[in-house]
């Protein structure tokens, strides 16, 4: 219970929905949340996922600036990174690139916990990506698109070569 932090409490009709996220020593455990559905002060239903208490060193070896530069250079090598000017920043959610330290479980495996940097990057005005980088080794574990590109086929693949977004409609 010490690892849970209240994120949201909403009431709909006569149900209360209480959402908690898991934290370890003040660091978010990515992908872990539980929602309690209460009626008359009784939990009627719960859903979500909680991981066992992590057993990892939470001191990063790779600092935030190093990981931001690493991810930026990766997109520059792919020739997809373009500096977004101040006016264009209004069209993306947040900064062009931002990093946050968290606990990440490879393939949601409770035994595969890692201290990672979650880097959100908009390499250009049309794309936004999530990149998970090990905070001890700088290994990139996942590189996931967060939205559609301005293209006819919106199919995307992750690093394991699994389709996880359906293809978009054909356009003329």
Short mmCIF file of C-alpha atoms in Angstrom, two decimals:
data_model
loop_
_atom_site.label_atom_id
_atom_site.label_comp_id
_atom_site.label_asym_id
_atom_site.label_seq_id
_atom_site.Cartn_x
_atom_site.Cartn_y
_atom_site.Cartn_z
CA UNK A 1 0.00 0.00 0.00
CA UNK A 2 2.93 2.39 0.63
CA UNK A 3 3.78 2.08 -3.08
CA UNK A 4 0.38 3.28 -4.28
CA UNK A 5 -0.33 6.92 -5.05
CA UNK A 6 -3.83 8.26 -5.64
CA UNK A 7 -4.12 9.57 -9.21
CA UNK A 8 -7.84 10.13 -9.66
CA UNK A 9 -11.10 9.79 -7.78
CA UNK A 10 -14.31 10.18 -9.79
CA UNK A 11 -17.93 9.59 -8.94
CA UNK A 12 -20.47 8.43 -11.51
CA UNK A 13 -24.03 7.78 -10.43
CA UNK A 14 -23.60 5.91 -7.13
CA UNK A 15 -20.15 4.44 -7.87
CA UNK A 16 -16.80 5.85 -6.91
CA UNK A 17 -13.83 5.00 -9.17
CA UNK A 18 -10.47 5.37 -7.44
CA UNK A 19 -7.32 5.08 -9.56
CA UNK A 20 -3.88 4.42 -8.05
CA UNK A 21 -0.45 4.25 -9.67
CA UNK A 22 2.47 2.28 -8.27
CA UNK A 23 5.70 4.01 -7.22
CA UNK A 24 8.98 2.67 -5.88
CA UNK A 25 11.05 5.03 -3.74
CA UNK A 26 9.29 7.95 -5.42
CA UNK A 27 9.79 6.63 -8.98
CA UNK A 28 6.80 5.59 -11.08
CA UNK A 29 6.45 1.91 -11.97
CA UNK A 30 5.47 2.17 -15.63
CA UNK A 31 2.30 0.36 -16.71
CA UNK A 32 1.19 -0.36 -13.15
CA UNK A 33 -2.13 0.95 -11.93
CA UNK A 34 -5.17 -0.34 -10.14
CA UNK A 35 -8.71 1.00 -10.22
CA UNK A 36 -11.13 0.29 -7.40
CA UNK A 37 -14.85 0.58 -8.11
CA UNK A 38 -16.69 1.26 -4.88
CA UNK A 39 -20.35 1.46 -3.94
CA UNK A 40 -21.59 2.21 -0.43
CA UNK A 41 -17.98 2.17 0.87
CA UNK A 42 -17.44 -1.40 -0.42
CA UNK A 43 -15.07 -2.36 -3.22
CA UNK A 44 -17.33 -4.12 -5.73
CA UNK A 45 -14.72 -4.54 -8.49
CA UNK A 46 -11.04 -3.91 -9.05
CA UNK A 47 -8.96 -4.06 -12.19
CA UNK A 48 -5.45 -3.23 -13.26
CA UNK A 49 -1.94 -4.54 -12.79
CA UNK A 50 0.53 -4.21 -9.91
CA UNK A 51 4.09 -5.49 -9.97
CA UNK A 52 5.98 -6.95 -7.01
CA UNK A 53 8.11 -4.41 -5.14
CA UNK A 54 11.13 -3.78 -7.40
CA UNK A 55 14.59 -4.81 -6.25
CA UNK A 56 16.77 -2.49 -8.32
CA UNK A 57 19.29 0.28 -7.83
CA UNK A 58 17.44 3.56 -8.49
CA UNK A 59 20.60 5.61 -9.03
CA UNK A 60 20.98 6.25 -12.77
CA UNK A 61 24.41 5.88 -14.39
CA UNK A 62 23.21 7.63 -17.55
CA UNK A 63 21.95 11.13 -16.77
CA UNK A 64 18.97 12.91 -18.31
CA UNK A 65 20.98 15.09 -20.70
CA UNK A 66 22.97 12.08 -21.96
CA UNK A 67 19.81 10.07 -22.68
CA UNK A 68 18.09 13.01 -24.39
CA UNK A 69 21.13 13.46 -26.65
CA UNK A 70 21.29 9.69 -27.35
CA UNK A 71 17.65 9.52 -28.43
CA UNK A 72 17.89 12.73 -30.46
CA UNK A 73 20.99 11.38 -32.27
CA UNK A 74 19.12 8.15 -33.02
CA UNK A 75 16.37 10.10 -34.80
CA UNK A 76 18.95 12.32 -36.56
CA UNK A 77 20.62 9.14 -37.95
CA UNK A 78 17.20 8.07 -39.25
CA UNK A 79 16.89 11.51 -40.87
CA UNK A 80 13.53 12.13 -39.14
CA UNK A 81 14.59 14.74 -36.55
CA UNK A 82 13.94 18.38 -37.37
CA UNK A 83 14.12 21.25 -34.90
CA UNK A 84 10.59 22.44 -34.09
CA UNK A 85 10.38 26.20 -33.75
CA UNK A 86 8.53 28.04 -30.97
CA UNK A 87 5.39 28.56 -33.08
CA UNK A 88 5.21 24.87 -34.03
CA UNK A 89 5.62 23.78 -30.38
CA UNK A 90 2.00 24.89 -29.88
CA UNK A 91 0.91 21.96 -32.07
CA UNK A 92 2.61 19.19 -30.12
CA UNK A 93 1.92 18.00 -26.59
CA UNK A 94 4.68 19.51 -24.47
CA UNK A 95 8.34 19.92 -25.32
CA UNK A 96 10.02 18.48 -28.40
CA UNK A 97 11.94 16.06 -26.18
CA UNK A 98 11.52 15.25 -22.50
CA UNK A 99 12.75 12.47 -20.19
CA UNK A 100 11.46 10.92 -16.98
CA UNK A 101 13.06 8.26 -14.79
CA UNK A 102 10.90 5.20 -14.02
CA UNK A 103 10.82 1.46 -13.34
CA UNK A 104 10.14 -0.45 -16.56
CA UNK A 105 9.35 -4.15 -16.90
CA UNK A 106 10.51 -5.76 -20.14
CA UNK A 107 7.48 -7.39 -21.77
CA UNK A 108 5.60 -6.73 -18.48
CA UNK A 109 7.61 -9.53 -16.88
CA UNK A 110 7.82 -8.98 -13.09
CA UNK A 111 11.31 -10.53 -13.06
CA UNK A 112 12.61 -8.21 -15.80
CA UNK A 113 12.53 -4.83 -14.03
CA UNK A 114 14.87 -2.07 -15.15
CA UNK A 115 15.52 1.52 -14.15
CA UNK A 116 14.80 3.36 -17.39
CA UNK A 117 14.40 6.76 -18.87
CA UNK A 118 11.07 7.22 -20.60
CA UNK A 119 11.82 9.70 -23.37
CA UNK A 120 8.97 11.39 -25.21
CA UNK A 121 10.15 12.89 -28.48
CA UNK A 122 8.53 14.67 -31.38
CA UNK A 123 11.28 14.32 -33.98
CA UNK A 124 9.17 16.48 -36.28
CA UNK A 125 5.75 18.12 -36.27
CA UNK A 126 3.99 14.95 -37.53
CA UNK A 127 5.32 12.29 -35.13
CA UNK A 128 5.54 11.56 -31.42
CA UNK A 129 7.44 8.58 -29.96
CA UNK A 130 8.05 6.92 -26.60
CA UNK A 131 11.55 5.54 -26.15
CA UNK A 132 12.61 3.48 -23.12
CA UNK A 133 16.34 3.61 -22.39
CA UNK A 134 18.12 1.68 -19.61
CA UNK A 135 19.40 4.22 -17.05
CA UNK A 136 22.38 1.99 -16.19
CA UNK A 137 23.54 0.76 -19.62
CA UNK A 138 21.90 3.20 -22.12
CA UNK A 139 20.40 0.25 -24.04
CA UNK A 140 17.21 1.14 -25.89
CA UNK A 141 14.50 -1.39 -24.97
CA UNK A 142 11.46 -0.01 -26.77
CA UNK A 143 10.76 2.64 -29.37
CA UNK A 144 7.02 3.08 -29.83
CA UNK A 145 5.05 5.51 -32.01
CA UNK A 146 2.38 7.41 -30.07
CA UNK A 147 0.25 8.49 -32.99
CA UNK A 148 -0.33 8.49 -36.68
CA UNK A 149 1.96 9.86 -39.33
CA UNK A 150 0.51 11.96 -42.10
CA UNK A 151 0.59 9.06 -44.57
CA UNK A 152 -1.84 6.81 -46.42
CA UNK A 153 -0.88 3.63 -44.55
CA UNK A 154 -0.86 4.07 -40.77
CA UNK A 155 0.44 0.57 -40.00
CA UNK A 156 3.29 0.62 -37.50
CA UNK A 157 5.53 -2.05 -36.03
CA UNK A 158 7.46 -2.13 -32.78
CA UNK A 159 11.01 -3.41 -32.34
CA UNK A 160 9.79 -7.01 -32.06
CA UNK A 161 8.18 -6.74 -35.50
CA UNK A 162 4.59 -7.13 -34.26
CA UNK A 163 1.86 -5.03 -35.81
CA UNK A 164 0.19 -3.13 -33.01
CA UNK A 165 -1.70 -0.43 -34.92
CA UNK A 166 -4.21 -1.42 -37.59
CA UNK A 167 -3.58 -0.11 -41.11
CA UNK A 168 -5.41 3.10 -41.98
CA UNK A 169 -7.86 3.42 -44.82
CA UNK A 170 -6.63 3.57 -48.39
CA UNK A 171 -6.57 7.10 -49.78
CA UNK A 172 -6.69 8.23 -53.36
#
